[in-house]
Coordinates of C-alpha atoms (C1' of nucleotides) in Angstrom, one line a residue:
Chain A
M9 CA 3.2 1.5 -9.2
N10 CA 2.6 2.6 -12.6
T11 CA 0.4 5.7 -12.4
K12 CA 1.6 7.2 -16.1
A13 CA -2.0 8.8 -17.5
G14 CA -3.6 6.3 -20.1
T15 CA -1.8 3.6 -19.0
P16 CA -4.6 0.8 -18.8
I17 CA -5.1 -1.1 -15.7
S18 CA -5.9 -4.6 -17.4
F19 CA -6.9 -7.2 -15.0
A20 CA -7.0 -10.2 -17.2
P21 CA -3.2 -11.1 -17.9
V22 CA -3.0 -11.3 -14.0
E23 CA -6.1 -13.5 -14.0
Q24 CA -4.8 -15.6 -17.0
K25 CA -1.6 -16.4 -14.8
I26 CA -3.6 -17.1 -11.6
D27 CA -5.1 -19.4 -14.0
R28 CA -1.9 -21.2 -14.7
V29 CA -0.8 -21.2 -11.1
C30 CA -4.0 -23.7 -10.8
A31 CA -3.4 -25.6 -13.9
R32 CA 0.2 -26.5 -12.3
V33 CA -0.8 -26.9 -8.7
T34 CA -2.4 -30.0 -7.2
A35 CA -4.7 -29.8 -4.6
P36 CA -8.2 -31.1 -3.8
D37 CA -9.6 -27.1 -3.6
V38 CA -8.0 -25.3 -6.7
P39 CA -10.6 -23.7 -8.1
Q40 CA -11.6 -22.2 -4.8
T41 CA -8.4 -21.2 -4.1
R42 CA -8.4 -19.5 -7.5
Q43 CA -10.8 -17.4 -6.7
H44 CA -9.5 -16.4 -3.6
V45 CA -6.2 -15.5 -5.1
V46 CA -8.2 -13.5 -7.8
L47 CA -10.0 -11.6 -5.0
S48 CA -7.1 -10.8 -3.4
H49 CA -5.0 -9.2 -6.6
L50 CA -8.1 -7.1 -7.3
I51 CA -8.3 -5.4 -3.8
R52 CA -4.4 -4.7 -4.3
H53 CA -4.7 -3.6 -7.6
I54 CA -7.6 -1.2 -6.8
Q55 CA -6.3 0.1 -3.8
T56 CA -3.2 0.4 -5.5
A57 CA -5.0 2.4 -8.6
Q58 CA -7.1 4.6 -5.8
A59 CA -3.7 5.7 -4.3
A60 CA -2.6 6.7 -7.3
R61 CA -5.3 8.8 -8.2
S62 CA -5.3 10.4 -5.0
N63 CA -2.0 11.6 -4.8
A64 CA -1.8 12.8 -8.2
F65 CA -4.1 15.0 -7.1
L66 CA -3.3 16.1 -4.0
R67 CA 0.7 16.1 -4.6
E68 CA -0.3 19.5 -6.0
Y69 CA -0.9 20.9 -2.8
E70 CA 1.9 18.7 -1.4
L71 CA -0.5 16.8 0.6
N72 CA -0.7 12.8 0.4
A73 CA -3.2 10.8 0.7
V74 CA -2.5 9.6 4.0
S75 CA -2.3 12.8 5.2
F76 CA -5.5 13.7 3.6
T77 CA -7.3 11.0 5.8
A78 CA -5.9 11.9 8.7
L79 CA -6.9 15.4 8.4
M80 CA -10.1 14.1 7.2
M81 CA -10.4 11.6 10.6
L82 CA -10.2 14.5 12.7
F83 CA -12.2 16.7 10.8
S84 CA -15.1 14.3 11.6
S85 CA -14.2 13.3 15.2
P86 CA -15.8 15.3 18.0
E87 CA -14.0 18.6 18.6
C88 CA -11.9 17.5 15.9
A89 CA -9.5 16.1 18.3
L90 CA -7.7 12.6 18.2
N91 CA -5.6 11.2 19.9
P92 CA -2.3 9.7 17.8
S93 CA -3.2 6.0 18.6
E94 CA -6.5 6.7 17.9
L95 CA -5.8 8.7 14.3
A96 CA -3.3 5.1 14.1
D97 CA -6.1 3.1 13.7
A98 CA -8.4 5.2 11.9
T99 CA -5.9 5.8 9.2
G100 CA -4.5 2.1 9.2
E101 CA -1.2 3.3 9.2
S102 CA 1.5 2.6 12.4
R103 CA 1.7 4.8 15.1
A104 CA 5.4 5.7 14.2
N105 CA 4.2 7.1 10.9
V106 CA 1.2 8.9 12.5
T107 CA 4.0 10.7 14.3
R108 CA 5.8 11.8 11.4
I109 CA 2.7 12.6 9.2
C110 CA 1.8 14.8 12.6
D111 CA 5.1 16.6 12.5
E112 CA 4.4 17.3 8.9
L113 CA 0.9 18.9 9.3
V114 CA 1.8 20.6 12.6
S115 CA 4.7 22.1 10.2
K116 CA 2.0 23.2 8.2
Q117 CA 0.0 24.6 11.0
L118 CA -2.8 22.3 9.7
L119 CA -3.1 20.8 13.3
T120 CA -2.0 21.6 16.9
R121 CA -0.5 19.2 19.3
T122 CA -0.8 19.8 23.1
P123 CA -0.5 17.5 26.1
N124 CA -3.5 15.5 27.4
A125 CA -4.3 17.3 31.0
E126 CA -5.6 14.4 32.2
D127 CA -3.4 11.5 31.4
R128 CA 0.2 12.9 30.8
R129 CA 1.2 9.8 28.3
R130 CA -1.7 11.2 25.8
V131 CA -1.6 14.1 23.3
D132 CA -4.1 16.0 22.0
L133 CA -4.2 16.5 18.0
R134 CA -6.9 19.0 17.0
L135 CA -7.2 20.4 13.9
A136 CA -6.4 24.1 13.3
L137 CA -8.9 26.3 11.4
E138 CA -6.8 26.0 8.0
G139 CA -7.0 22.5 8.2
D140 CA -11.0 22.3 8.9
E141 CA -10.7 24.8 5.9
L142 CA -8.7 22.3 3.4
V143 CA -11.0 19.5 4.0
Q144 CA -14.1 21.2 2.7
R145 CA -12.2 22.6 0.1
F146 CA -11.0 19.3 -0.8
L147 CA -13.3 17.1 -0.1
P148 CA -15.6 17.7 -3.1
Q149 CA -12.5 17.4 -5.7
M150 CA -11.7 14.2 -3.8
R151 CA -15.2 12.8 -4.6
D152 CA -15.3 13.8 -7.9
R153 CA -11.8 12.6 -8.6
V154 CA -11.6 9.4 -6.1
H155 CA -14.5 8.2 -5.1
N156 CA -16.8 8.4 -8.1
V157 CA -15.4 5.0 -9.4
F158 CA -18.4 3.2 -7.7
N159 CA -20.5 4.9 -9.8
V160 CA -20.4 1.9 -12.3
L161 CA -22.5 -0.1 -9.5
S162 CA -26.1 0.4 -8.7
Q163 CA -27.5 1.3 -5.4
D164 CA -28.2 -2.4 -4.6
E165 CA -24.9 -3.3 -5.6
R166 CA -22.9 -0.8 -3.6
D167 CA -24.9 -2.1 -0.8
T168 CA -23.7 -5.9 -1.3
L169 CA -20.3 -4.6 -2.2
E170 CA -20.3 -2.8 1.3
N171 CA -21.9 -5.3 3.3
L172 CA -19.2 -8.3 1.6
L173 CA -16.1 -6.5 2.0
K174 CA -17.0 -5.7 6.1
R175 CA -17.4 -9.4 6.4
V176 CA -14.1 -10.0 4.8
L177 CA -12.6 -7.3 7.3
T178 CA -14.1 -8.7 10.0
E179 CA -12.7 -12.0 9.7
L180 CA -9.1 -10.1 9.2
G181 CA -9.5 -8.4 12.3
Chain B
M27 CA -23.8 2.8 12.9
N28 CA -21.5 0.8 15.3
T29 CA -24.2 -1.4 15.8
K30 CA -25.1 -2.4 12.2
A31 CA -24.6 -6.0 11.9
G32 CA -21.5 -7.8 10.4
T33 CA -19.8 -4.1 10.9
P34 CA -16.2 -5.1 12.4
I35 CA -15.3 -3.7 15.3
S36 CA -12.3 -2.3 13.8
F37 CA -13.8 -0.2 11.4
A38 CA -16.9 1.1 13.2
P39 CA -14.8 4.1 14.3
V40 CA -14.0 4.8 11.0
E41 CA -17.2 4.6 9.8
Q42 CA -18.6 6.7 12.6
K43 CA -16.3 9.3 11.7
I44 CA -17.0 9.4 7.6
D45 CA -20.8 9.8 9.0
R46 CA -19.7 13.0 10.8
V47 CA -17.6 13.8 7.7
C48 CA -21.3 13.8 5.6
A49 CA -23.2 15.7 8.8
R50 CA -20.6 18.4 8.1
V51 CA -20.8 19.2 4.8
T52 CA -23.5 20.2 2.4
A53 CA -24.0 18.8 -0.8
P54 CA -26.7 17.3 -2.9
D55 CA -25.6 13.7 -3.1
V56 CA -23.8 13.1 0.6
P57 CA -25.3 9.6 1.2
Q58 CA -24.2 8.5 -1.8
T59 CA -21.0 10.2 -1.5
R60 CA -20.5 8.6 2.3
Q61 CA -21.0 5.2 0.6
H62 CA -18.3 5.5 -1.8
V63 CA -16.0 7.0 1.1
V64 CA -17.1 3.6 2.9
L65 CA -15.9 1.4 0.4
S66 CA -12.6 3.1 -0.6
H67 CA -12.1 2.9 3.3
L68 CA -12.7 -0.7 3.3
I69 CA -10.5 -1.4 0.4
R70 CA -7.6 0.0 1.8
H71 CA -8.0 -1.3 5.3
I72 CA -8.1 -5.0 4.1
Q73 CA -5.9 -4.6 1.7
T74 CA -3.5 -3.5 4.3
A75 CA -4.5 -6.3 6.8
Q76 CA -3.6 -8.8 4.0
A77 CA -0.2 -7.5 3.0
A78 CA 0.5 -7.4 7.1
R79 CA -0.3 -11.3 7.0
S80 CA 1.5 -11.9 4.1
N81 CA 4.8 -10.0 5.1
A82 CA 4.6 -11.8 8.6
F83 CA 4.9 -15.4 7.3
L84 CA 7.1 -14.5 4.3
R85 CA 9.6 -12.9 6.4
E86 CA 10.5 -16.0 7.9
Y87 CA 11.9 -17.3 4.9
E88 CA 13.1 -13.9 4.0
L89 CA 10.7 -13.0 1.6
N90 CA 7.9 -10.3 1.1
A91 CA 4.4 -10.4 -0.3
V92 CA 5.5 -8.3 -3.2
S93 CA 8.9 -11.1 -4.4
F94 CA 6.3 -13.7 -3.7
T95 CA 3.9 -12.3 -6.1
A96 CA 6.8 -11.4 -8.6
L97 CA 7.5 -15.5 -8.4
M98 CA 4.2 -16.8 -8.7
M99 CA 3.4 -14.6 -11.7
L100 CA 6.7 -16.1 -13.1
F101 CA 5.6 -19.8 -12.2
S102 CA 2.3 -19.0 -14.3
S103 CA 3.8 -17.6 -17.3
P104 CA 4.6 -19.7 -20.3
E105 CA 7.7 -21.5 -19.8
C106 CA 8.0 -19.4 -16.5
A107 CA 9.4 -16.5 -18.0
L108 CA 8.6 -12.5 -18.5
N109 CA 10.1 -9.4 -19.2
P110 CA 10.5 -7.1 -16.8
S111 CA 7.7 -4.3 -17.7
E112 CA 5.3 -7.6 -17.7
L113 CA 6.2 -8.4 -14.4
A114 CA 6.0 -4.7 -13.3
D115 CA 2.1 -4.7 -14.8
A116 CA 1.3 -8.2 -13.3
T117 CA 2.7 -7.1 -9.9
G118 CA 1.4 -3.7 -10.2
E119 CA 4.9 -2.6 -9.3
S120 CA 7.1 0.6 -11.1
R121 CA 9.6 -1.0 -13.4
A122 CA 12.1 1.1 -11.2
N123 CA 10.9 -1.6 -7.9
V124 CA 10.7 -4.5 -10.1
T125 CA 14.5 -3.9 -11.0
R126 CA 15.4 -3.8 -7.5
I127 CA 12.9 -6.9 -6.7
C128 CA 14.8 -9.2 -9.5
D129 CA 17.9 -8.0 -8.3
E130 CA 17.2 -9.7 -4.9
L131 CA 15.7 -12.7 -6.3
V132 CA 18.3 -13.4 -8.8
S133 CA 21.0 -13.3 -5.9
K134 CA 18.7 -15.7 -3.9
Q135 CA 18.9 -17.7 -7.0
L136 CA 15.1 -18.1 -7.5
L137 CA 15.3 -16.6 -11.0
T138 CA 17.5 -15.9 -13.8
R139 CA 18.3 -12.8 -15.6
T140 CA 19.4 -13.3 -19.6
P141 CA 18.8 -10.8 -22.1
N142 CA 16.9 -11.4 -25.3
A143 CA 18.1 -12.6 -28.4
E144 CA 15.5 -11.3 -30.9
D145 CA 15.1 -7.5 -28.8
R146 CA 18.4 -6.6 -27.3
R147 CA 16.7 -3.9 -25.3
R148 CA 14.9 -6.8 -23.4
V149 CA 15.3 -9.1 -20.8
D150 CA 14.0 -12.4 -19.8
L151 CA 13.1 -13.2 -16.5
R152 CA 12.9 -17.0 -15.8
L153 CA 12.2 -18.8 -12.9
A154 CA 15.0 -20.8 -11.6
L155 CA 14.2 -24.1 -10.2
E156 CA 14.8 -23.0 -7.0
G157 CA 11.9 -20.6 -7.6
D158 CA 9.8 -23.4 -8.8
E159 CA 10.2 -25.4 -6.0
L160 CA 9.7 -22.4 -3.3
V161 CA 6.8 -21.1 -5.3
Q162 CA 4.9 -24.7 -5.0
R163 CA 5.8 -25.3 -1.6
F164 CA 4.4 -22.1 -0.2
L165 CA 1.4 -22.1 -1.8
P166 CA -0.5 -23.7 0.3
Q167 CA 0.6 -22.2 3.1
M168 CA -0.4 -18.5 1.6
R169 CA -4.0 -19.9 1.0
D170 CA -4.3 -21.3 4.7
R171 CA -3.0 -18.5 6.1
V172 CA -3.7 -15.5 4.0
H173 CA -6.5 -16.1 1.0
N174 CA -8.5 -18.1 3.3
V175 CA -10.1 -15.4 4.8
F176 CA -12.7 -15.2 1.7
N177 CA -13.9 -18.5 3.4
V178 CA -16.3 -16.1 5.5
L179 CA -18.3 -15.8 1.8
S180 CA -20.3 -18.2 0.3
Q181 CA -19.5 -19.7 -3.2
D182 CA -22.4 -17.3 -4.6
E183 CA -21.1 -13.9 -2.5
R184 CA -17.5 -14.5 -3.7
D185 CA -18.8 -15.0 -7.2
T186 CA -20.7 -11.6 -6.9
L187 CA -18.0 -9.9 -4.8
E188 CA -15.4 -10.5 -7.9
N189 CA -17.7 -9.4 -10.2
L190 CA -18.4 -6.0 -8.5
L191 CA -14.8 -5.9 -7.9
K192 CA -13.7 -6.2 -11.7
R193 CA -16.5 -3.3 -12.8
V194 CA -15.0 -1.5 -10.1
L195 CA -11.8 -2.0 -11.3
T196 CA -12.2 -1.7 -15.2
E197 CA -13.5 1.9 -14.0
L198 CA -10.5 2.6 -12.7
G199 CA -8.3 1.7 -15.7
Chain C
dT5 C1' 3.3 1.6 49.6
dT6 C1' 6.4 -0.9 46.0
dT7 C1' 6.7 -3.5 42.2
dT8 C1' 5.2 -5.1 37.8
dG9 C1' 2.8 -4.8 33.8
dA10 C1' 0.6 -2.2 30.2
dT11 C1' -0.3 1.6 27.7
dA12 C1' 0.9 6.2 24.8
dG13 C1' 4.2 8.7 22.0
dT14 C1' 8.7 9.4 20.2
dA15 C1' 13.1 8.6 18.1
dT16 C1' 16.1 5.2 15.2
dC17 C1' 17.3 2.4 11.8
dA18 C1' 16.0 -0.4 7.3
dT19 C1' 13.4 -1.7 4.5
dT20 C1' 10.6 -0.1 0.5
dT21 C1' 8.8 2.9 -2.7
dA22 C1' 7.9 6.2 -6.9
dG23 C1' 9.8 9.7 -9.7
dA24 C1' 12.9 11.4 -12.9
dA25 C1' 17.1 11.0 -15.5
dC26 C1' 19.8 8.1 -18.4
dT27 C1' 21.6 4.4 -21.6
dA28 C1' 20.7 1.6 -25.5
dA29 C1' 18.2 -0.2 -28.8
dA30 C1' 14.3 -0.7 -31.9
dA31 C1' 10.7 1.5 -34.7
dC32 C1' 9.2 5.1 -37.4
dA33 C1' 9.3 9.3 -40.2
dT34 C1' 11.4 11.6 -43.9
Chain D
dA7 C1' 20.1 6.5 -45.1
dT8 C1' 19.1 10.2 -41.5
dG9 C1' 17.3 11.8 -37.7
dT10 C1' 13.5 11.6 -34.7
dT11 C1' 10.2 9.2 -31.7
dT12 C1' 9.2 5.5 -28.8
dT13 C1' 10.4 1.7 -25.8
dA14 C1' 13.0 -1.7 -22.1
dG15 C1' 15.4 -1.5 -18.6
dT16 C1' 18.4 0.4 -14.8
dT17 C1' 20.5 3.9 -11.9
dC18 C1' 19.8 7.7 -8.5
dT19 C1' 17.4 10.4 -5.4
dA20 C1' 14.2 11.2 -2.1
dA21 C1' 10.6 10.0 0.1
dA22 C1' 7.2 7.0 2.8
dT23 C1' 6.5 3.2 5.7
dG24 C1' 7.2 -0.5 9.5
dA25 C1' 9.7 -2.9 13.2
dT26 C1' 12.0 -2.2 17.3
dA27 C1' 13.8 0.2 20.9
dC28 C1' 13.0 3.5 24.3
dT29 C1' 11.3 7.2 27.5
dA30 C1' 7.2 8.5 30.7
dT31 C1' 3.1 7.8 32.2
dC32 C1' -0.8 5.1 34.6
dA33 C1' -2.8 1.0 36.3
dA34 C1' -2.9 -3.2 38.8
dA35 C1' -0.6 -6.7 42.0
dA36 C1' 1.7 -8.0 45.6

DNA sequence: TTTTGATAGTATCATTTAGAACTAAAACAT
DNA sequence: ATGTTTTAGTTCTAAATGATACTATCAAAA
């Protein structure tokens, strides 16, 4: 990923190429397909750019976007606790990766791992005090440096975007 | 919030957690920030799910989503040729990664790599006949199995989504 | 019960990736 | 011309990730 500061992310060349794909393909529904491809690539480019921003900021603190998301999901859970598989669902990461991430976070004393008494297959992940403080300290900066790109949209537009994206995600589920 | 119409089942727990984050944080613009975070996570989950779909399909043919995108970007370029750095921009991958991907694709004889006569720093990547055929053969299947999730939206809604996403991406650039 | 299947978590392995260092060539400045 | 800076591409290294296989536990069926 090209994370170099100052490198403009220009989508126009990508879209030109998608247009040329369509020009070369014969199918009954080319314009619609073209738009589907455009939308897919838009989402991919936005997600890539956002991840780059998050990581660039968090790297100064020896964290990454996925670890921070994990901490935030714990921060927001009842009693700041989740099972690994719940955390996997919440973050979108594989369970294997959640195990590794939690290894790291435990070693940094940002969360604790304790066996669950009722179901001995389970493990309880619980945010440590330090992890809680870290989330509270970083959230405002994440807001200013990552999430506020959506301020280019009006409130109505953001509502619309939220609605549309949710419907797409439902279709993918 | 999980009762909100259209909220995908898999995302509802995520949104609940975001709500709890907001409940625990004191800031002047919490509702807006909440929505920004929701939108970021929606985009991330959609992109993850789409990549998983693409890869699941392409793996049968010993390809992955990034390689296929690279082939498609070449397919759509004038004379089916690009430089590695242009390909990096078009796919969103790092130049280092483009080098590796092209190694693979060359070894599969899907594209060729030739030194550029005018600028000897440059390299010309050109889609081979086999690569061209592969793209034409796979595009319809990619459409049916990956891109057509956007069919849940009406044409107007897709236009709106495209417009909104483009503005967000511009802001990230 | 016993067995069969499902679930939770982890360990292992191969793949994918970004970042930094490096080489070569072109562009630019003096 | 000469030296400096920028650009293109690759190589190398370390990190991140997913797929798979495995163990332990629970649940359900026989």
